[in-house]
CSV table of C-alpha atoms and ligand atoms in Angstrom, one decimal:
chain,number,residue,atom,x,y,z
I,1,UNK,CA,0.0,0.0,0.0
I,2,UNK,CA,1.2,3.4,-0.9
I,3,UNK,CA,0.8,6.3,1.5
I,4,UNK,CA,0.6,9.8,-0.2
I,5,UNK,CA,0.4,13.1,1.6
I,6,UNK,CA,0.5,15.4,-1.5
I,7,UNK,CA,-2.9,16.1,-3.1
I,8,UNK,CA,-1.2,16.5,-6.5
I,9,UNK,CA,0.5,13.1,-6.3
I,10,UNK,CA,-2.7,11.4,-5.1
I,11,UNK,CA,-4.6,12.9,-8.0
I,12,UNK,CA,-1.9,11.9,-10.5
I,13,UNK,CA,-2.1,8.3,-9.3
I,14,UNK,CA,-5.9,8.2,-9.4
I,15,UNK,CA,-5.9,9.8,-12.9
I,16,UNK,CA,-3.5,7.1,-14.1
I,17,UNK,CA,-5.9,4.4,-13.0
I,18,UNK,CA,-8.8,6.2,-14.8
I,19,UNK,CA,-6.7,6.5,-17.9
I,20,UNK,CA,-5.9,2.8,-17.9
I,21,UNK,CA,-9.6,2.1,-17.8
I,22,UNK,CA,-9.5,0.6,-14.2
I,23,UNK,CA,-12.5,0.8,-11.9
I,24,UNK,CA,-11.7,2.4,-8.5
I,25,UNK,CA,-13.5,2.8,-5.2
I,26,UNK,CA,-12.7,5.6,-2.8
I,27,UNK,CA,-13.4,5.6,0.9
I,28,UNK,CA,-13.0,9.0,2.6
I,29,UNK,CA,-12.6,8.8,6.4
I,30,UNK,CA,-11.4,10.9,9.3
I,31,UNK,CA,-9.3,8.0,10.6
I,32,UNK,CA,-9.2,6.2,14.0
I,33,UNK,CA,-10.4,3.4,11.9
I,34,UNK,CA,-12.8,0.8,13.3
I,35,UNK,CA,-14.6,-2.3,12.0
I,36,UNK,CA,-17.2,-0.1,10.2
I,37,UNK,CA,-14.5,1.6,8.1
I,38,UNK,CA,-12.8,-1.8,7.5
I,39,UNK,CA,-16.2,-3.1,6.2
I,40,UNK,CA,-16.2,-0.2,3.7
I,41,UNK,CA,-12.7,-1.0,2.6
I,42,UNK,CA,-13.6,-4.7,2.1
I,43,UNK,CA,-16.7,-3.7,0.1
I,44,UNK,CA,-14.5,-1.5,-2.0
I,45,UNK,CA,-11.9,-4.2,-2.5
I,46,UNK,CA,-14.5,-6.8,-3.6
I,47,UNK,CA,-16.2,-4.4,-6.0
I,48,UNK,CA,-13.4,-2.5,-7.8
I,49,UNK,CA,-10.0,-3.0,-9.3
I,50,UNK,CA,-8.3,-0.3,-7.3
I,51,UNK,CA,-9.1,1.0,-3.8
I,52,UNK,CA,-8.2,4.4,-2.5
I,53,UNK,CA,-8.9,5.7,1.0
I,54,UNK,CA,-8.2,9.0,2.8
I,55,UNK,CA,-7.7,10.0,6.4
I,56,UNK,CA,-8.2,13.6,7.0
I,57,UNK,CA,-9.7,15.2,10.1
I,58,UNK,CA,-11.3,18.0,8.2
I,59,UNK,CA,-11.2,21.2,10.4
I,60,UNK,CA,-13.9,23.0,8.4
I,61,UNK,CA,-16.7,20.6,9.5
I,62,UNK,CA,-16.1,21.1,13.2
I,63,UNK,CA,-17.8,24.0,15.1
I,64,UNK,CA,-15.8,26.3,17.4
I,65,UNK,CA,-16.8,24.3,20.5
I,66,UNK,CA,-16.5,20.9,19.0
I,67,UNK,CA,-13.9,18.1,19.4
I,68,UNK,CA,-11.5,18.9,16.6
I,69,UNK,CA,-8.5,19.1,18.9
I,70,UNK,CA,-9.3,16.0,20.8
I,71,UNK,CA,-10.6,14.0,17.9
I,72,UNK,CA,-8.9,10.5,18.3
I,73,UNK,CA,-6.0,9.8,16.0
I,74,UNK,CA,-3.9,6.8,15.3
I,75,UNK,CA,-2.1,7.2,11.9
I,76,UNK,CA,0.1,4.1,12.3
I,77,UNK,CA,-2.7,1.8,13.5
I,78,UNK,CA,-4.9,3.2,10.7
I,79,UNK,CA,-2.3,2.5,8.0
I,80,UNK,CA,-1.9,-1.1,9.2
I,81,UNK,CA,-5.7,-1.6,9.1
I,82,UNK,CA,-6.0,-0.1,5.7
I,83,UNK,CA,-3.2,-2.2,4.4
I,84,UNK,CA,-4.7,-5.4,5.8
I,85,UNK,CA,-8.0,-4.6,4.2
I,86,UNK,CA,-6.4,-4.4,0.7
I,87,UNK,CA,-6.4,-0.6,0.2
I,88,UNK,CA,-4.0,0.3,-2.6
I,89,UNK,CA,-3.3,3.9,-1.7
I,90,UNK,CA,-3.9,5.8,1.5
I,91,UNK,CA,-4.1,9.6,1.2
I,92,UNK,CA,-3.2,11.4,4.4
I,93,UNK,CA,-2.9,15.1,3.6
I,94,UNK,CA,-2.0,17.9,6.1
I,95,UNK,CA,-4.6,20.7,6.6
I,96,UNK,CA,-2.3,23.2,5.0
I,97,UNK,CA,-2.1,21.1,1.8
I,98,UNK,CA,-5.9,20.8,1.5
I,99,UNK,CA,-6.6,24.5,2.5
I,100,UNK,CA,-3.5,26.5,1.3
I,101,UNK,CA,-3.4,30.2,2.0
I,102,UNK,CA,-6.0,32.1,0.0
I,103,UNK,CA,-8.4,29.1,-0.2
I,104,UNK,CA,-11.8,30.8,-0.7
I,105,UNK,CA,-14.3,28.3,-2.1
I,106,UNK,CA,-17.4,26.8,-0.4
I,107,UNK,CA,-19.8,24.3,-1.7
I,108,UNK,CA,-23.2,24.4,0.0
I,109,UNK,CA,-26.3,22.3,-0.4
I,110,UNK,CA,-29.5,24.0,0.8
I,111,UNK,CA,-32.6,22.6,2.3
I,112,UNK,CA,-31.7,19.1,3.5
I,113,UNK,CA,-28.6,20.4,5.3
I,114,UNK,CA,-30.7,22.6,7.6
I,115,UNK,CA,-32.5,19.9,9.5
I,116,UNK,CA,-31.2,17.3,12.1
I,117,UNK,CA,-27.4,17.6,12.5
I,118,UNK,CA,-27.4,20.8,10.4
I,119,UNK,CA,-29.6,22.5,13.1
I,120,UNK,CA,-27.4,21.3,16.0
I,121,UNK,CA,-24.1,21.8,14.2
I,122,UNK,CA,-24.3,25.0,12.1
I,123,UNK,CA,-21.7,25.1,9.3
I,124,UNK,CA,-21.0,21.3,9.6
I,125,UNK,CA,-22.4,20.3,6.3
I,126,UNK,CA,-20.8,23.1,4.4
I,127,UNK,CA,-17.5,21.7,5.7
I,128,UNK,CA,-18.4,18.2,4.6
I,129,UNK,CA,-19.6,19.1,1.1
I,130,UNK,CA,-16.5,21.3,0.6
I,131,UNK,CA,-14.0,18.6,1.6
I,132,UNK,CA,-15.9,15.8,-0.1
I,133,UNK,CA,-16.2,17.6,-3.4
I,134,UNK,CA,-12.4,18.3,-3.2
I,135,UNK,CA,-11.6,14.7,-2.3
I,136,UNK,CA,-13.8,13.5,-5.2
I,137,UNK,CA,-12.0,15.8,-7.6
I,138,UNK,CA,-8.7,14.4,-6.4
I,139,UNK,CA,-9.6,10.7,-6.4
I,140,UNK,CA,-12.0,10.8,-9.4
I,141,UNK,CA,-13.2,7.3,-8.4
I,142,UNK,CA,-15.8,5.2,-10.2
I,143,UNK,CA,-17.5,4.8,-6.8
I,144,UNK,CA,-17.2,6.6,-3.5
I,145,UNK,CA,-18.2,4.6,-0.4
I,146,UNK,CA,-19.9,6.0,2.8
I,147,UNK,CA,-21.5,4.5,5.8
I,148,UNK,CA,-25.2,4.9,6.5
I,149,UNK,CA,-24.7,5.9,10.1
I,150,UNK,CA,-24.3,9.5,8.9
I,151,UNK,CA,-27.5,9.1,6.8
I,152,UNK,CA,-28.0,12.8,6.4
I,153,UNK,CA,-24.4,13.3,5.3
I,154,UNK,CA,-25.0,10.6,2.7
I,155,UNK,CA,-28.3,12.2,1.5
I,156,UNK,CA,-26.5,15.6,1.2
I,157,UNK,CA,-23.6,14.0,-0.8
I,158,UNK,CA,-25.9,12.2,-3.1
I,159,UNK,CA,-27.8,15.6,-3.7
I,160,UNK,CA,-24.5,17.4,-4.3
I,161,UNK,CA,-23.2,14.7,-6.8
I,162,UNK,CA,-26.5,14.8,-8.7
I,163,UNK,CA,-26.7,18.6,-8.8
I,164,UNK,CA,-23.1,19.1,-9.8
I,165,UNK,CA,-23.0,16.1,-12.2
I,166,UNK,CA,-19.9,14.8,-10.5
I,167,UNK,CA,-19.2,11.5,-12.4
I,168,UNK,CA,-19.1,9.1,-9.5
I,169,UNK,CA,-21.5,6.5,-8.1
I,170,UNK,CA,-22.3,6.9,-4.4
I,171,UNK,CA,-22.5,3.6,-2.4
I,172,UNK,CA,-24.1,3.7,1.1
I,173,UNK,CA,-23.2,0.7,3.2
I,174,UNK,CA,-25.1,-0.5,6.2
I,175,UNK,CA,-24.4,0.6,9.8
I,176,UNK,CA,-21.8,-1.6,11.5
I,177,UNK,CA,-22.8,-2.3,15.1
I,178,UNK,CA,-21.3,-3.7,18.3
I,179,UNK,CA,-22.8,-7.0,19.4
I,180,UNK,CA,-25.1,-5.1,21.8
I,181,UNK,CA,-26.4,-2.9,19.0
I,182,UNK,CA,-24.5,0.3,19.5
I,183,UNK,CA,-23.5,1.8,16.2
I,184,UNK,CA,-19.7,1.7,15.9
I,185,UNK,CA,-18.2,5.2,15.9
I,186,UNK,CA,-14.7,6.6,16.5
I,187,UNK,CA,-16.4,8.8,19.2
I,188,UNK,CA,-17.5,5.8,21.3
I,189,UNK,CA,-14.1,5.9,23.0
I,190,UNK,CA,-15.1,9.1,24.7
I,191,UNK,CA,-18.0,7.3,26.6
I,192,UNK,CA,-17.5,6.5,30.3
I,193,UNK,CA,-18.3,2.9,31.3
I,194,UNK,CA,-21.7,4.1,32.7
I,195,UNK,CA,-22.5,5.9,29.5
I,196,UNK,CA,-21.3,3.0,27.4
I,197,UNK,CA,-23.7,0.7,29.3
I,198,UNK,CA,-26.7,3.0,28.5
I,199,UNK,CA,-25.8,3.7,24.9
I,200,UNK,CA,-27.1,0.4,23.3
I,201,UNK,CA,-30.6,1.8,24.2
I,202,UNK,CA,-30.3,4.1,21.2
I,203,UNK,CA,-30.6,1.1,18.9
I,204,UNK,CA,-33.1,-0.8,21.1
I,205,UNK,CA,-35.4,2.3,20.9
I,206,UNK,CA,-35.1,2.4,17.1
I,207,UNK,CA,-36.1,-1.3,16.9
I,208,UNK,CA,-39.0,-0.7,19.3
I,209,UNK,CA,-40.3,2.1,17.1
I,210,UNK,CA,-39.8,0.0,13.9
I,211,UNK,CA,-41.9,-2.8,15.5
I,212,UNK,CA,-44.7,-0.3,16.4
I,213,UNK,CA,-44.8,0.8,12.8
I,214,UNK,CA,-44.7,-2.8,11.5
I,215,UNK,CA,-47.8,-3.5,13.7
I,216,UNK,CA,-49.7,-0.6,12.1
I,217,UNK,CA,-48.8,2.7,13.9
I,218,UNK,CA,-48.4,5.4,11.3
I,219,UNK,CA,-48.6,8.6,13.4
I,220,UNK,CA,-45.0,9.9,13.7
I,221,UNK,CA,-45.9,12.0,16.7
I,222,UNK,CA,-47.0,8.9,18.7
I,223,UNK,CA,-44.0,6.9,17.7
I,224,UNK,CA,-41.7,9.7,18.7
I,225,UNK,CA,-43.4,10.4,22.0
I,226,UNK,CA,-43.1,6.8,23.0
I,227,UNK,CA,-39.5,6.7,22.0
I,228,UNK,CA,-38.6,9.9,23.9
I,229,UNK,CA,-40.1,8.3,27.0
I,230,UNK,CA,-38.1,5.1,26.4
I,231,UNK,CA,-34.9,7.1,26.0
I,232,UNK,CA,-35.6,9.2,29.1
I,233,UNK,CA,-35.9,6.0,31.2
I,234,UNK,CA,-33.1,4.0,29.6
I,235,UNK,CA,-30.5,6.7,29.2
I,236,UNK,CA,-30.7,8.9,32.3
I,237,UNK,CA,-27.3,10.4,31.6
I,238,UNK,CA,-28.1,11.5,28.0
I,239,UNK,CA,-30.0,14.4,26.6
I,240,UNK,CA,-31.8,13.9,23.3
I,241,UNK,CA,-30.5,16.4,20.8
I,242,UNK,CA,-33.0,15.4,18.1
I,243,UNK,CA,-35.4,12.6,17.4
I,244,UNK,CA,-37.3,12.9,14.2
I,245,UNK,CA,-39.1,11.0,11.4
I,246,UNK,CA,-38.0,12.4,8.1
I,247,UNK,CA,-38.2,11.5,4.4
I,248,UNK,CA,-35.0,9.5,3.7
I,249,UNK,CA,-34.0,11.5,0.6
I,250,UNK,CA,-35.3,15.0,1.3
I,251,UNK,CA,-34.9,14.9,5.1
I,252,UNK,CA,-38.2,16.7,5.4
I,253,UNK,CA,-40.1,15.9,8.7
I,254,UNK,CA,-43.0,13.5,8.3
I,255,UNK,CA,-46.3,13.4,10.1
I,256,UNK,CA,-47.3,10.0,8.7
I,257,UNK,CA,-44.8,7.2,8.4
I,258,UNK,CA,-46.7,4.8,6.2
I,259,UNK,CA,-44.4,5.6,3.2
I,260,UNK,CA,-40.6,5.9,3.0
I,261,UNK,CA,-39.5,7.1,6.4
I,262,UNK,CA,-36.2,7.4,8.3
I,263,UNK,CA,-36.1,7.6,12.1
I,264,UNK,CA,-33.1,9.7,13.0
I,265,UNK,CA,-31.7,10.3,16.5
I,266,UNK,CA,-28.8,12.2,18.1
I,267,UNK,CA,-28.2,12.0,21.9
I,268,UNK,CA,-25.6,13.9,23.9
I,269,UNK,CA,-23.9,12.0,26.7
I,270,UNK,CA,-21.5,14.1,28.8
I,271,UNK,CA,-18.7,12.2,27.0
I,272,UNK,CA,-19.9,12.2,23.4
I,273,UNK,CA,-22.7,13.1,21.1
I,274,UNK,CA,-23.9,9.9,19.2
I,275,UNK,CA,-26.1,9.6,16.2
I,276,UNK,CA,-28.0,6.6,14.8
I,277,UNK,CA,-30.9,6.0,12.4
I,278,UNK,CA,-33.2,3.3,11.0
I,279,UNK,CA,-35.4,3.0,8.0
I,280,UNK,CA,-38.9,2.3,9.2
I,281,UNK,CA,-39.8,0.0,6.3
G,1,LIG,O1,-17.9,10.8,7.6
G,1,LIG,C1,-16.8,11.2,7.7
G,1,LIG,O2,-15.9,10.6,8.3
G,1,LIG,C2,-16.5,12.6,7.2
G,1,LIG,O3,-17.6,13.5,7.4
G,1,LIG,C3,-16.0,12.6,5.7
G,1,LIG,C4,-17.1,12.1,4.8
G,1,LIG,C5,-14.7,11.8,5.6
G,1,LIG,C6,-15.6,14.1,5.3
G,1,LIG,O4,-14.7,14.6,6.1
């Protein structure tokens, strides 16, 4: 596996693959790789001739009071995991190389960035769309691979790629979970043992809501009220940041969940803010 830090070198290598007619899959990450990331690499390996991945803790998607400085990092461990999963090239740029002096361009997607995480984390999605469009221009992959845990991020990226005619297929892969159901996230390491013991309730609650919908409940307000109670009782150390039923593509809130519907949740423990989601059908 090659490790490249220069954007120009990374782009030259990816271009050479494209010019040879090879298919490539690209997995952008912020590192501190876990089993969920590895599952994305493995999907990429199985479905394309070349695999590129990036590790870049993108400063522009963190708010002023967020965890940029303490975001967990393990470049050597990450490189070993990427190598073992069959990644051909790992792009690990420095912030100064991605955002050189004078950098002045933003990419923003309106509407679906304003709900859910967009409301709690102003500016977050502009940071994501900016860096993802830049990474896609560098990697020019056949397919770019993202996890569905950040469902809204995936919906925003799909919108951006369609709107800007970026010639890449977007592949969303299922959420990877711990045996007790907690969605795997780099931020889980921040949880205290007591918080970690409560956190699987996030997923249990989503399953409970899905079962209610399967047995005929279609009123989003009722499903959400029951779930808010369940979370209040099962996670006394957490505050619900948002809990909403939305349309999976447009992220517009729904009153009736008999059609396509996504249940999305963010909870704040003192140690970490966690997100999760589930399609209700
Ligand atoms: O999901 C992430 O890890 C990041 O938001 C991404 C897509 C790598 C952009 O920095």
